[in-house]
Structure formats: C-alpha cells, structure tokens
Amino acid sequence: MKPLAVLNKSINQQVIVELKGRRGYRGILDGYDPHMNLVLRNAEEILDNDVRRKLDSIIVRGDNVIYISP
Amino acid sequence: MKPLAVLNKSINQQVIVELKGRRGYRGILDGYDPHMNLVLRNAEEILDNDVRRKLDSIIVRGDNVIYISP
Amino acid sequence: MKPLAVLNKSINQQVIVELKGRRGYRGILDGYDPHMNLVLRNAEEILDNDVRRKLDSIIVRGDNVIYISP
Amino acid sequence: MKPLAVLNKSINQQVIVELKGRRGYRGILDGYDPHMNLVLRNAEEILDNDVRRKLDSIIVRGDNVIYISP
Amino acid sequence: MKPLAVLNKSINQQVIVELKGRRGYRGILDGYDPHMNLVLRNAEEILDNDVRRKLDSIIVRGDNVIYISP
Amino acid sequence: MKPLAVLNKSINQQVIVELKGRRGYRGILDGYDPHMNLVLRNAEEILDNDVRRKLDSIIVRGDNVIYISP
Amino acid sequence: MKPLAVLNKSINQQVIVELKGRRGYRGILDGYDPHMNLVLRNAEEILDNDVRRKLDSIIVRGDNVIYISP
C-alpha cells in the first residue's frame, strides 16, 4: 500500500505526526497533498512528550515531517 | 480538505505562522501561493512568546514554515 | 538491480531503515513510492540501539532516509 | 494578493529583507524573479540591528529569505 | 567519462561510499539510479575508520553521498 | 531590473560574492547560469575580512550564494 | 563563459574542488554532468590543508561543492 494511499485511508482518523526538531502533533487528519502537507484538526502540539499547545486546526508543511503514524 | 483549500478559506482572517528557528508571525492572511509563500498584513513577529516587531505587511517565504494555524 | 527494484522485492519483508539524527525503524515494508517514502507495519523505533516506541503502522518521509537494509 | 504581486507593487520602494543567519538588508527594490531572488539598490546590510555595510546594488538569493516587508 | 557512466562501469565491483556525518560504506555495487541512490551488497558500515556493522544488502539514499570511489 | 539581467550587465566587471559560512569572493565576473552558478577570474577568497587565497579562475556553485554585489 | 563551459574546458586538467565541511579534493577532471557531479582521477583528499587520502578515482556529488578551481 503506497504512502499516499495510507494517508488517504487515514482521513478523519487520529494520526501522530513527528517533525524534525523534537516537535510532534496529534490530531484528526483532515487533508493532505502529494508533498505530505497535512491538515489536522483538534490538534495538540507535543514537545518532549508534553502537550504544549492546543490548536483547532493546523496546516503542517510536509518537508518537516519525519513520520506519520495513523 | 486539502492544505491549500484551508489557506484559501483563511484569506482575510487571522492566522498564526510558526517558522523554523523559534520565530512566529501573527497577522491577517492576505495571500498565498502553492509554495506556501504567504502575505500577512498587520503582522506581529513573535520570538520566544514575545512580540518583537510590528509590520504592516510581510511576505513570508514558504520553505521556512513549520505550520500555519487559521 | 536498481534501488526501487530492491524495495519492490522487499515488500512484506522486514527492513531496517536508518534516518538522519540517530533514529532508526525496523518493521515490515508495506509500501513505498519513488521518493523513498515508506510504509512500515509492526514498526519499532530505535534510538541509540534501544527500542523506544512500537507503532502499528508508520509512513516515513523519504528525505530523512540514510539507508534501507532489506 | 499573491506574494509575487506584492513584490511587484513594491518595485522602486523601500523594503526590508530578513535572511537566515541573523542578517538583514534594507534598500530600494529594483527587481525580483519567481524564486524571490531580489535586486536591491542603496542597500544597507544589518547584522544584529547594526548597519554593517552599505552596498550600491545587490542581488540577494531567494532561498536565504525568511521574509520581505514592503 | 560522465559520473553515471563511471557508476555503471563499477557494477559488481567494490566501491567506497562516503556520506555526510562521518559515515562510510564499503561493498559491492549492485545498482544505482540517476539520483545516485545506490544498492550495495556485502556492505560494511564504517564510522570513524572502524567497521561498525555488516549488512547483506543496503539501499543508500543519494542525497547523503559526498563521494563514491570505485 | 531582474536578478539575472543585473548579472548579465556585470559581466567583465568586479563583483563581490558573499557565501554561506562566512566566506566571500571578489573577482571579475566571467559567466553565470540561471542557478546563479558563477565564474570569477582573478578571484580572491575572503574569510572574516582577510584575503586567504588567490585563484586565477573559480566556478562558484550558486546554492551557496547569499548575495552578489556588482 | 558559462560555468559548465569552463568545466568542459578543464577536462583532463588538474582542478581543486572545495566542498562544504572543510573538505577538498585535488585531481584530474575526468568528467562532469549538469548537476556539477564530478569525476576526478589521481585524487587527493585534503582536510584542513593536509593530504588525508589518495584515491585512484572518485565521483564527487555536486551538491556538496562550494567552488571548483581549474
């Protein structure tokens, strides 16, 4: 199953997104594009395992992504 | 909803833009392009949670963006 | 044998993926694309030789990859 | 208003250009291209808020730009 | 002789691959593509001149390569 | 005036080229291409304001350039 | 004279190649491609002005290059 197909199947489900620089986000996947730019809603920013911020909706730029876990 | 569609819906609304290097901007989204280059008006530069500078209008280069929160 | 052909032959087999920043993943290769974005299932995150996290499924972004060992 | 349209409107006007690495330039925008490469005339280089150098004309490479403020 | 032609001539021969971050690999070149992604078999990972790991087969991502020596 | 047009007008004239990593070059611009790769002749390498090396001719790769001053 | 034309004229002549990370190579230019990937023969690796290694032939990846001096 190709990476974008897995993203597609994860729409409306919770995902964990790990970024470069010890940053992570947890939220409901609302959208994506082929660059792996992501839209998350009900998102929490996690820095070193602590929830640092809550965000109704964020667009995460794909080139910061290390992995996405559906 | 795709990332650029979310940006499009956010035109004329306040957004928070988090960049690499602990820098952030808050302002009204005035425009964008497919590289996520952004135009903000009435912008505030935020460095480590402090407002450091006010700028009538700025063009932020997309490749510095970590996330945009509408 | 070209790099993507080796990936193709490794589908449904265990692979080790070494990323920039001392991070590694071990899991069953479920998919890939030409950018070397990878889908792993039953994945383990390895940081400095310790298993740090178990993940049912992850999409690893190709531009972090140093090597993949089938 | 799209980012390049804002640049276009700023031709012959003073702009501030903030680059990666704590460097900035102030000058009259003389030209640009779609990569955000810029031509400034009567430019001042600013490092940590001090004017460090004056330059009749410079071409700034776009991939160093964080923001441009018209 | 162009770089990819040299790689082509080195198929089935031992090569040394030096990567960013003080890492190197020695192994038999099994394949490559135009991005300089490489397939090595009977590979040894070398870190600061010590063999650190032996790997039957690896795919090395081209954008980490500093040089390849046939 | 577009960035490449300024470069074109600077052929056979002295330019200063500032690169990432505190390095600079001063020399006669002999050629360029759209990536801002440059050919300089009678070049001097400048590191922290000292002339460190003289070079009859160099090709500078464009992606290291911060600015070029004609 | 354009950068690639200068490279072309340097085939079979000695060149100095300076890379990111204080590394350099001296050798006979045997080939190149438009990405400035280079083939050198009778190459010497130079680290902080000392010859550290001799290599019959190497392919240097272009994106590490700072400058090439024919």
Coordinates of N, CA, C and O in Angstrom, one line a residue, chain G residues 1-36:
Chain G
M1 N 31.9 33.3 -20.2 CA 32.0 31.9 -20.4 C 31.1 31.2 -19.3 O 31.4 31.5 -18.1
K2 N 30.2 30.4 -19.6 CA 29.3 29.8 -18.7 C 30.0 28.7 -17.8 O 31.0 28.1 -18.2
P3 N 29.5 28.5 -16.6 CA 30.1 27.6 -15.7 C 30.4 26.2 -16.3 O 31.5 25.6 -16.1
L4 N 29.4 25.6 -17.0 CA 29.6 24.3 -17.5 C 30.6 24.3 -18.6 O 31.4 23.3 -18.8
A5 N 30.7 25.4 -19.4 CA 31.7 25.5 -20.4 C 33.1 25.5 -19.8 O 34.1 25.0 -20.4
V6 N 33.3 26.2 -18.7 CA 34.6 26.2 -18.0 C 35.0 24.8 -17.6 O 36.1 24.4 -17.7
L7 N 34.0 24.1 -17.0 CA 34.2 22.7 -16.6 C 34.7 21.9 -17.8 O 35.6 21.1 -17.8
N8 N 34.0 22.1 -18.9 CA 34.3 21.3 -20.2 C 35.7 21.5 -20.6 O 36.4 20.6 -21.0
K9 N 36.1 22.8 -20.5 CA 37.5 23.2 -21.0 C 38.5 22.6 -20.0 O 39.7 22.5 -20.4
S10 N 38.1 22.2 -18.8 CA 39.0 21.7 -17.8 C 39.2 20.2 -17.8 O 40.0 19.7 -17.0
I11 N 38.5 19.5 -18.7 CA 38.6 18.1 -18.8 C 40.1 17.7 -19.0 O 40.8 18.3 -19.8
N12 N 40.6 16.7 -18.3 CA 42.0 16.2 -18.4 C 43.0 17.2 -17.8 O 44.2 17.0 -18.0
Q13 N 42.5 18.2 -17.1 CA 43.4 19.1 -16.4 C 43.2 19.0 -14.9 O 42.1 18.5 -14.4
Q14 N 44.2 19.4 -14.1 CA 44.1 19.4 -12.7 C 43.1 20.5 -12.2 O 43.1 21.6 -12.7
V15 N 42.2 20.1 -11.3 CA 41.3 21.0 -10.6 C 41.3 20.9 -9.1 O 41.7 19.8 -8.6
I16 N 41.0 21.9 -8.4 CA 40.8 21.9 -7.0 C 39.3 22.0 -6.7 O 38.6 22.9 -7.3
V17 N 38.8 21.1 -5.9 CA 37.3 21.2 -5.6 C 37.2 21.4 -4.1 O 37.7 20.6 -3.3
E18 N 36.5 22.4 -3.7 CA 36.3 22.7 -2.3 C 34.9 22.4 -2.0 O 33.9 22.8 -2.6
L19 N 34.7 21.5 -0.9 CA 33.4 21.1 -0.5 C 33.0 21.7 0.8 O 33.8 22.3 1.5
K20 N 31.7 21.6 1.1 CA 31.2 22.0 2.4 C 31.9 21.1 3.5 O 32.3 20.0 3.2
G21 N 32.0 21.6 4.7 CA 32.6 20.8 5.8 C 34.1 20.7 5.7 O 34.7 19.7 6.1
R22 N 34.8 21.8 5.2 CA 36.3 21.9 5.3 C 37.0 20.8 4.5 O 38.2 20.5 4.7
R23 N 36.4 20.1 3.6 CA 36.9 19.1 2.8 C 37.3 19.6 1.4 O 36.6 20.4 0.8
G24 N 38.4 19.1 0.8 CA 38.7 19.5 -0.5 C 39.3 18.3 -1.3 O 39.8 17.3 -0.7
Y25 N 39.3 18.4 -2.6 CA 39.9 17.4 -3.5 C 40.7 18.0 -4.5 O 40.3 19.1 -5.1
R26 N 41.8 17.4 -4.9 CA 42.7 17.9 -6.0 C 42.8 16.7 -6.9 O 43.1 15.6 -6.4
G27 N 42.6 16.9 -8.2 CA 42.8 15.7 -9.1 C 42.5 16.2 -10.5 O 42.3 17.3 -10.8
I28 N 42.7 15.2 -11.4 CA 42.4 15.4 -12.9 C 41.0 15.3 -13.2 O 40.4 14.2 -12.8
L29 N 40.3 16.3 -13.8 CA 38.9 16.2 -14.0 C 38.7 15.3 -15.2 O 39.2 15.5 -16.3
D30 N 37.9 14.2 -14.9 CA 37.7 13.2 -15.9 C 36.3 13.3 -16.5 O 36.0 12.7 -17.6
G31 N 35.4 14.0 -15.8 CA 34.0 14.1 -16.3 C 33.2 14.9 -15.4 O 33.6 15.2 -14.2
Y32 N 32.0 15.3 -15.8 CA 31.1 16.1 -15.0 C 29.7 15.9 -15.6 O 29.6 15.4 -16.8
D33 N 28.6 16.4 -14.9 CA 27.3 16.4 -15.5 C 26.7 17.8 -15.1 O 27.3 18.5 -14.4
P34 N 25.5 18.1 -15.6 CA 24.9 19.4 -15.3 C 24.6 19.7 -13.9 O 24.5 20.9 -13.5
H35 N 24.6 18.7 -13.0 CA 24.4 18.9 -11.5 C 25.8 19.2 -10.9 O 25.8 19.4 -9.7
M36 N 26.8 19.3 -11.7 CA 28.2 19.5 -11.1 C 28.7 18.3 -10.4 O 29.6 18.4 -9.6

